[in-house]
Coordinates of N, CA and C in Angstrom, one line a residue:
M79 N 0.8 -1.2 0.0 CA 0.0 0.0 0.0 C 0.9 1.3 0.0
E80 N 1.9 1.3 0.8 CA 2.8 2.4 0.9 C 3.5 2.6 -0.5
F81 N 3.8 1.5 -1.1 CA 4.4 1.6 -2.5 C 3.5 2.3 -3.4
L82 N 2.2 1.9 -3.4 CA 1.2 2.5 -4.3 C 1.0 4.0 -4.1
T83 N 1.0 4.3 -2.8 CA 0.8 5.7 -2.4 C 2.0 6.5 -2.9
G84 N 3.2 6.0 -2.6 CA 4.4 6.7 -3.1 C 4.5 6.8 -4.6
F85 N 4.1 5.8 -5.3 CA 4.1 5.8 -6.7 C 3.1 6.8 -7.3
F86 N 1.9 6.9 -6.6 CA 0.9 7.8 -7.0 C 1.4 9.3 -6.9
I87 N 2.0 9.5 -5.7 CA 2.5 10.9 -5.5 C 3.6 11.2 -6.4
L88 N 4.5 10.3 -6.7 CA 5.6 10.5 -7.6 C 5.0 10.8 -9.1
S89 N 4.0 10.0 -9.5 CA 3.4 10.2 -10.8 C 2.7 11.5 -10.9
L90 N 2.0 11.9 -9.8 CA 1.3 13.1 -9.8 C 2.3 14.3 -9.9
S91 N 3.3 14.3 -9.2 CA 4.3 15.4 -9.2 C 5.0 15.4 -10.6
F92 N 5.2 14.2 -11.2 CA 5.8 14.2 -12.6 C 4.8 14.9 -13.6
F93 N 3.5 14.6 -13.5 CA 2.6 15.2 -14.5 C 2.4 16.7 -14.2
I94 N 2.4 17.1 -12.9 CA 2.3 18.5 -12.6 C 3.6 19.3 -13.1
S95 N 4.7 18.6 -12.9 CA 6.0 19.2 -13.4 C 6.0 19.3 -14.9
R96 N 5.5 18.3 -15.6 CA 5.4 18.3 -17.1 C 4.5 19.4 -17.6
A97 N 3.4 19.6 -16.9 CA 2.4 20.7 -17.2 C 3.0 22.0 -17.0
E98 N 3.7 22.2 -15.9 CA 4.4 23.5 -15.7 C 5.5 23.8 -16.7
N99 N 6.2 22.7 -17.1 CA 7.3 22.9 -18.1 C 6.7 23.3 -19.4
G100 N 5.5 22.7 -19.8 CA 4.8 23.1 -21.0 C 4.4 24.6 -20.9
T101 N 3.9 25.0 -19.8 CA 3.5 26.4 -19.7 C 4.7 27.3 -19.6
D102 N 5.8 26.8 -19.0 CA 7.0 27.6 -19.0 C 7.6 27.8 -20.4
D103 N 7.5 26.7 -21.2 CA 7.9 26.9 -22.6 C 7.0 27.8 -23.4
F104 N 5.7 27.8 -23.1 CA 4.8 28.7 -23.7 C 5.1 30.1 -23.4
I105 N 5.4 30.4 -22.1 CA 5.8 31.8 -21.7 C 7.1 32.2 -22.4
K106 N 8.1 31.3 -22.4 CA 9.3 31.6 -23.0 C 9.2 32.0 -24.5
S107 N 8.4 31.1 -25.2 CA 8.2 31.4 -26.7 C 7.3 32.6 -26.9
S108 N 6.3 32.8 -26.1 CA 5.5 34.0 -26.2 C 6.3 35.3 -26.0
C109 N 7.2 35.3 -25.1 CA 8.0 36.4 -24.8 C 9.0 36.8 -25.9
L110 N 9.2 35.9 -26.8 CA 10.0 36.3 -28.0 C 9.5 37.4 -28.9
V111 N 8.2 37.6 -28.8 CA 7.6 38.7 -29.6 C 7.8 40.1 -28.9
T112 N 8.3 40.1 -27.7 CA 8.5 41.4 -27.0 C 9.8 42.0 -27.3
R113 N 10.0 43.3 -26.9 CA 11.2 44.0 -27.1 C 12.2 43.6 -26.0
Y114 N 11.7 43.1 -24.9 CA 12.6 42.7 -23.7 C 12.2 41.3 -23.3
P115 N 12.6 40.3 -24.1 CA 12.2 38.9 -23.9 C 12.7 38.4 -22.5
D116 N 13.9 38.7 -22.2 CA 14.5 38.2 -20.9 C 13.7 38.7 -19.7
L117 N 13.4 40.0 -19.7 CA 12.6 40.6 -18.7 C 11.2 40.0 -18.7
C118 N 10.6 39.8 -19.8 CA 9.3 39.2 -20.0 C 9.3 37.9 -19.3
Y119 N 10.2 37.0 -19.6 CA 10.2 35.7 -19.1 C 10.5 35.7 -17.6
Q120 N 11.4 36.6 -17.2 CA 11.8 36.7 -15.8 C 10.6 37.1 -14.9
T121 N 9.8 38.0 -15.4 CA 8.6 38.5 -14.6 C 7.4 37.7 -14.7
L122 N 7.2 36.9 -15.8 CA 6.0 36.2 -16.0 C 6.1 34.7 -15.7
S123 N 7.3 34.1 -15.6 CA 7.5 32.7 -15.3 C 6.8 32.3 -13.9
A124 N 6.8 33.3 -13.0 CA 6.1 33.0 -11.7 C 4.6 32.7 -11.9
Y125 N 4.1 33.1 -13.0 CA 2.6 32.9 -13.2 C 2.3 31.6 -14.0
A126 N 3.3 30.8 -14.2 CA 3.2 29.6 -15.0 C 2.0 28.7 -14.5
T127 N 1.9 28.6 -13.2 CA 0.8 27.7 -12.6 C -0.6 28.3 -12.8
S128 N -0.7 29.6 -13.0 CA -2.0 30.2 -13.1 C -2.5 30.4 -14.5
I129 N -1.6 30.1 -15.5 CA -2.0 30.2 -16.9 C -2.4 28.8 -17.4
Q130 N -3.7 28.7 -17.7 CA -4.2 27.4 -18.1 C -4.2 27.2 -19.6
D131 N -3.9 26.0 -20.0 CA -4.0 25.6 -21.4 C -3.2 26.6 -22.4
N132 N -2.1 27.1 -21.9 CA -1.2 28.0 -22.7 C -2.1 29.1 -23.3
N133 N -2.8 29.8 -22.4 CA -3.8 30.8 -22.9 C -3.1 32.1 -23.0
P134 N -3.0 32.7 -24.2 CA -2.3 34.0 -24.5 C -3.0 35.1 -23.8
T135 N -4.3 35.1 -23.6 CA -5.1 36.1 -22.9 C -4.7 36.2 -21.4
Q136 N -4.6 35.0 -20.8 CA -4.2 34.9 -19.4 C -2.7 35.4 -19.3
L137 N -1.9 35.1 -20.2 CA -0.5 35.6 -20.2 C -0.4 37.1 -20.3
A138 N -1.2 37.7 -21.2 CA -1.3 39.2 -21.4 C -1.8 39.8 -20.1
N139 N -2.8 39.2 -19.5 CA -3.4 39.7 -18.3 C -2.3 39.7 -17.2
A140 N -1.6 38.6 -17.1 CA -0.5 38.5 -16.1 C 0.5 39.6 -16.3
A141 N 0.9 39.9 -17.6 CA 1.8 40.9 -17.9 C 1.3 42.3 -17.5
L142 N 0.0 42.5 -17.7 CA -0.6 43.8 -17.2 C -0.6 43.9 -15.7
N143 N -0.8 42.8 -15.0 CA -0.7 42.8 -13.6 C 0.7 43.2 -13.1
V144 N 1.7 42.5 -13.7 CA 3.1 42.8 -13.3 C 3.4 44.3 -13.6
T145 N 2.9 44.8 -14.7 CA 3.2 46.2 -15.1 C 2.5 47.1 -14.1
L146 N 1.2 46.8 -13.7 CA 0.5 47.7 -12.8 C 1.2 47.8 -11.5
K147 N 1.7 46.6 -10.9 CA 2.4 46.7 -9.6 C 3.6 47.5 -9.7
S148 N 4.4 47.4 -10.8 CA 5.6 48.2 -11.0 C 5.3 49.7 -11.2
A149 N 4.2 50.0 -11.9 CA 3.8 51.4 -12.2 C 3.3 52.0 -10.9
E150 N 2.6 51.3 -10.1 CA 2.1 51.8 -8.8 C 3.3 52.1 -7.9
A151 N 4.2 51.2 -7.8 CA 5.4 51.4 -6.9 C 6.2 52.6 -7.4
T152 N 6.4 52.7 -8.7 CA 7.1 53.8 -9.2 C 6.4 55.1 -9.0
S153 N 5.1 55.1 -9.2 CA 4.3 56.4 -9.0 C 4.5 56.8 -7.5
N154 N 4.4 55.8 -6.6 CA 4.5 56.2 -5.2 C 5.9 56.7 -4.8
M155 N 6.9 56.1 -5.4 CA 8.3 56.5 -5.2 C 8.6 57.9 -5.7
V156 N 8.1 58.2 -6.9 CA 8.2 59.5 -7.5 C 7.5 60.6 -6.6
S157 N 6.3 60.2 -6.2 CA 5.5 61.1 -5.3 C 6.3 61.5 -4.0
K158 N 6.9 60.5 -3.5 CA 7.7 60.7 -2.2 C 8.9 61.6 -2.5
M159 N 9.5 61.4 -3.7 CA 10.7 62.3 -4.1 C 10.3 63.7 -4.2
L160 N 9.0 64.0 -4.6 CA 8.6 65.3 -4.8 C 8.5 66.1 -3.5
K161 N 8.4 65.3 -2.4 CA 8.3 66.0 -1.1 C 9.7 66.3 -0.5
A162 N 10.8 65.9 -1.2 CA 12.1 66.3 -0.7 C 12.3 67.8 -0.7
H163 N 13.0 68.3 0.3 CA 13.1 69.7 0.5 C 14.3 70.3 -0.2
N164 N 15.2 69.5 -0.7 CA 16.4 70.0 -1.3 C 16.4 70.0 -2.8
L165 N 15.2 70.1 -3.4 CA 15.1 70.0 -4.9 C 15.3 71.4 -5.5
M166 N 15.9 71.5 -6.6 CA 16.0 72.7 -7.4 C 14.7 72.9 -8.1
P167 N 14.3 74.1 -8.5 CA 13.0 74.3 -9.2 C 12.8 73.5 -10.4
K168 N 13.8 73.3 -11.2 CA 13.7 72.5 -12.4 C 13.4 71.0 -12.1
E169 N 14.1 70.5 -11.0 CA 13.9 69.1 -10.6 C 12.5 69.0 -10.1
A170 N 12.0 69.9 -9.2 CA 10.7 69.9 -8.7 C 9.6 69.9 -9.8
A171 N 9.8 70.7 -10.8 CA 8.9 70.8 -11.9 C 8.8 69.5 -12.7
A172 N 10.0 68.9 -13.0 CA 10.1 67.6 -13.7 C 9.5 66.5 -12.9
I173 N 9.7 66.5 -11.6 CA 9.2 65.4 -10.8 C 7.6 65.6 -10.7
K174 N 7.2 66.8 -10.6 CA 5.7 67.0 -10.5 C 5.0 66.5 -11.8
D175 N 5.6 66.9 -12.9 CA 5.1 66.4 -14.2 C 5.1 64.9 -14.2
C176 N 6.2 64.3 -13.8 CA 6.3 62.8 -13.8 C 5.3 62.2 -12.9
V177 N 5.0 62.8 -11.7 CA 4.0 62.2 -10.8 C 2.6 62.2 -11.6
E178 N 2.3 63.2 -12.3 CA 1.0 63.3 -13.0 C 1.0 62.2 -14.1
T179 N 2.1 62.1 -14.9 CA 2.1 61.2 -16.0 C 2.1 59.7 -15.5
M180 N 2.8 59.5 -14.4 CA 2.8 58.1 -13.9 C 1.4 57.8 -13.3
R181 N 0.7 58.7 -12.7 CA -0.7 58.5 -12.2 C -1.6 58.2 -13.4
D182 N -1.4 58.9 -14.5 CA -2.2 58.6 -15.7 C -1.9 57.2 -16.2
S183 N -0.6 56.8 -16.2 CA -0.2 55.5 -16.7 C -0.9 54.4 -15.8
V184 N -0.8 54.6 -14.5 CA -1.5 53.6 -13.6 C -3.0 53.5 -13.9
D185 N -3.6 54.6 -14.1 CA -5.1 54.6 -14.4 C -5.4 53.9 -15.8
E186 N -4.5 54.1 -16.8 CA -4.7 53.5 -18.1 C -4.5 52.0 -18.0
I187 N -3.5 51.6 -17.2 CA -3.3 50.1 -17.0 C -4.4 49.5 -16.3
K188 N -4.9 50.2 -15.2 CA -6.1 49.6 -14.5 C -7.3 49.5 -15.4
Q189 N -7.5 50.5 -16.2 CA -8.7 50.4 -17.2 C -8.5 49.3 -18.1
S190 N -7.3 49.0 -18.6 CA -7.0 47.9 -19.5 C -7.3 46.6 -18.8
L191 N -6.9 46.5 -17.5 CA -7.1 45.2 -16.8 C -8.6 45.0 -16.6
L192 N -9.3 46.0 -16.3 CA -10.8 45.9 -16.1 C -11.4 45.4 -17.4
V193 N -11.1 45.9 -18.5 CA -11.7 45.4 -19.8 C -11.2 44.0 -20.1
M194 N -9.9 43.8 -19.8 CA -9.3 42.4 -20.1 C -10.1 41.3 -19.4
S195 N -10.7 41.7 -18.2 CA -11.4 40.7 -17.5 C -12.8 40.3 -18.1
D196 N -13.2 41.0 -19.1 CA -14.5 40.8 -19.7 C -14.4 40.9 -21.3
L197 N -13.7 40.0 -21.9 CA -13.5 40.1 -23.3 C -14.5 39.3 -24.1
E198 N -15.4 38.6 -23.4 CA -16.4 37.8 -24.1 C -17.4 38.7 -24.9
G199 N -18.0 38.1 -25.9 CA -19.0 38.8 -26.6 C -18.6 39.3 -28.0
P200 N -19.6 39.9 -28.7 CA -19.4 40.3 -30.1 C -18.4 41.5 -30.2
D201 N -18.2 42.3 -29.1 CA -17.4 43.5 -29.2 C -15.9 43.2 -28.8
F202 N -15.4 42.0 -29.0 CA -14.1 41.7 -28.7 C -13.1 42.6 -29.4
E203 N -13.2 42.9 -30.7 CA -12.3 43.7 -31.4 C -12.3 45.1 -30.8
M204 N -13.4 45.7 -30.5 CA -13.5 47.0 -30.0 C -12.8 47.1 -28.6
K205 N -13.1 46.1 -27.8 CA -12.4 46.0 -26.4 C -10.9 45.9 -26.6
M206 N -10.4 45.1 -27.5 CA -9.0 44.9 -27.6 C -8.4 46.2 -28.2
S207 N -9.1 46.9 -29.1 CA -8.6 48.1 -29.6 C -8.5 49.2 -28.5
N208 N -9.4 49.2 -27.6 CA -9.4 50.1 -26.4 C -8.2 49.8 -25.5
I209 N -8.0 48.5 -25.3 CA -6.9 48.1 -24.4 C -5.6 48.5 -25.0
Q210 N -5.4 48.2 -26.3 CA -4.2 48.6 -27.0 C -4.0 50.1 -26.9
T211 N -5.0 50.9 -27.1 CA -4.9 52.4 -27.0 C -4.5 52.8 -25.6
W212 N -5.1 52.2 -24.6 CA -4.8 52.6 -23.2 C -3.3 52.2 -22.8
V213 N -2.9 51.0 -23.2 CA -1.6 50.6 -22.9 C -0.5 51.4 -23.7
S214 N -0.9 51.7 -24.9 CA 0.0 52.6 -25.7 C 0.1 54.0 -25.0
A215 N -1.0 54.5 -24.5 CA -1.0 55.8 -23.9 C -0.2 55.7 -22.6
A216 N -0.3 54.6 -21.9 CA 0.5 54.5 -20.6 C 2.0 54.5 -21.0
L217 N 2.4 53.9 -22.1 CA 3.8 53.9 -22.5 C 4.2 55.3 -22.9
T218 N 3.4 56.0 -23.5 CA 3.7 57.4 -23.9 C 3.8 58.3 -22.6
D219 N 3.0 58.0 -21.6 CA 3.1 58.8 -20.4 C 4.4 58.5 -19.7
E220 N 4.8 57.3 -19.7 CA 6.1 56.9 -19.1 C 7.3 57.5 -19.8
D221 N 7.2 57.5 -21.1 CA 8.2 58.2 -21.9 C 8.3 59.7 -21.6
T222 N 7.1 60.3 -21.5 CA 7.0 61.7 -21.2 C 7.6 62.0 -19.8
C223 N 7.4 61.2 -18.9 CA 8.0 61.4 -17.6 C 9.6 61.4 -17.7
M224 N 10.1 60.4 -18.5 CA 11.6 60.4 -18.6 C 12.1 61.6 -19.4
D225 N 11.3 62.1 -20.4 CA 11.7 63.3 -21.1 C 12.0 64.4 -20.2
G226 N 11.3 64.6 -19.1 CA 11.5 65.7 -18.2 C 12.9 65.7 -17.5
F227 N 13.6 64.6 -17.7 CA 14.9 64.5 -17.0 C 16.1 64.5 -18.0
Q228 N 15.8 65.0 -19.2 CA 16.9 65.2 -20.1 C 17.8 66.3 -19.7
G229 N 19.0 66.3 -20.2 CA 19.9 67.4 -20.0 C 20.7 67.3 -18.7
N230 N 21.5 68.3 -18.4 CA 22.4 68.3 -17.3 C 21.9 69.2 -16.1
A231 N 20.7 69.8 -16.2 CA 20.3 70.7 -15.2 C 19.7 70.0 -13.9
M232 N 19.8 68.7 -13.9 CA 19.2 67.9 -12.8 C 20.3 67.3 -11.9
N233 N 19.9 67.1 -10.7 CA 20.7 66.3 -9.8 C 20.9 64.9 -10.3
G234 N 22.1 64.5 -10.5 CA 22.4 63.2 -11.1 C 21.7 62.0 -10.3
K235 N 21.7 62.1 -9.0 CA 21.1 61.0 -8.2 C 19.6 60.9 -8.4
V236 N 19.0 62.1 -8.3 CA 17.5 62.1 -8.5 C 17.1 61.6 -9.9
K237 N 17.8 62.2 -10.9 CA 17.5 61.8 -12.3 C 17.7 60.3 -12.5
L238 N 18.8 59.8 -12.0 CA 19.2 58.4 -12.2 C 18.2 57.5 -11.6
K239 N 17.8 57.8 -10.3 CA 16.8 56.9 -9.6 C 15.5 56.9 -10.3
I240 N 15.0 58.1 -10.7 CA 13.7 58.1 -11.3 C 13.7 57.4 -12.7
R241 N 14.7 57.8 -13.5 CA 14.8 57.2 -14.8 C 14.9 55.6 -14.7
Q242 N 15.7 55.1 -13.7 CA 15.8 53.7 -13.6 C 14.5 53.0 -13.3
Y243 N 13.7 53.6 -12.4 CA 12.4 53.0 -12.1 C 11.4 53.1 -13.3
V244 N 11.4 54.3 -13.9 CA 10.4 54.5 -14.9 C 10.8 53.7 -16.2
E245 N 12.1 53.6 -16.4 CA 12.5 52.8 -17.6 C 12.1 51.3 -17.4
R246 N 12.1 50.8 -16.2 CA 11.7 49.4 -16.0 C 10.2 49.3 -16.3
V247 N 9.4 50.2 -15.7 CA 8.0 50.2 -16.0 C 7.7 50.3 -17.5
S248 N 8.4 51.2 -18.2 CA 8.3 51.3 -19.6 C 8.6 50.0 -20.4
Q249 N 9.6 49.3 -19.9 CA 9.9 48.0 -20.5 C 8.8 47.0 -20.3
L250 N 8.3 47.0 -19.1 CA 7.2 46.0 -18.7 C 5.9 46.4 -19.5
T251 N 5.7 47.7 -19.7 CA 4.5 48.1 -20.5 C 4.7 47.7 -21.9
S252 N 5.8 47.9 -22.4 CA 6.1 47.5 -23.8 C 5.9 46.0 -24.0
N253 N 6.4 45.2 -23.1 CA 6.2 43.8 -23.2 C 4.7 43.4 -23.1
A254 N 4.0 44.1 -22.2 CA 2.5 43.8 -22.0 C 1.8 44.2 -23.3
L255 N 2.2 45.3 -23.9 CA 1.5 45.7 -25.2 C 1.8 44.7 -26.3
A256 N 3.0 44.2 -26.4 CA 3.3 43.2 -27.4 C 2.5 41.9 -27.2
L257 N 2.3 41.5 -26.0 CA 1.5 40.3 -25.7 C 0.0 40.6 -26.0
I258 N -0.4 41.8 -25.7 CA -1.8 42.2 -26.0 C -2.1 42.2 -27.5
N259 N -1.1 42.7 -28.2 CA -1.2 42.8 -29.7 C -1.3 41.4 -30.2
K260 N -0.6 40.4 -29.6 CA -0.6 39.0 -30.1 C -2.0 38.5 -29.9
V261 N -2.7 38.8 -28.8 CA -4.0 38.3 -28.5 C -5.0 39.0 -29.5
A262 N -4.8 40.3 -29.7 CA -5.7 41.0 -30.6 C -5.6 40.5 -32.1
N263 N -4.5 40.0 -32.5 CA -4.3 39.6 -33.9 C -4.6 38.1 -34.1
N264 N -5.0 37.4 -33.1 CA -5.3 36.0 -33.2 C -6.8 35.7 -33.4

């Protein structure tokens, strides 16, 4: 009896492992359509167990969730930096603009996630078009934030920290958009 129980557990773990490997391969191959495939795989492989039947919509949804978490954390970090007392006027203005554009980015990603949760029905194409528009707008907002830190008139540490965070969000957003485009085109 113990042998059968052990065999059953071993067999079950083998099949679960094989299923996760299949999903893992699906994630890896899906990430090849993105501009940042290594980052894509690194951030989405943790979702392998929640993506059923190699579903590209679930993968795009996971990418949006990862992007939202990063965008919210970045928005909060930039907001806290605005409260620093030792900012030069140009730094304060650039950070204030960045706070606004990052909030817009977060709102657009949230709106996209909301619509992604209800893609059923005859208006699939319209919903996907809206999602593509919102995620593209979020990417533009992130780029606009980084544009405010061009030139040498900024404190190097402030500029570097913000650009580092926003650049990562921008890369995640780009990856999410590529996966969303793949869903829209299928």
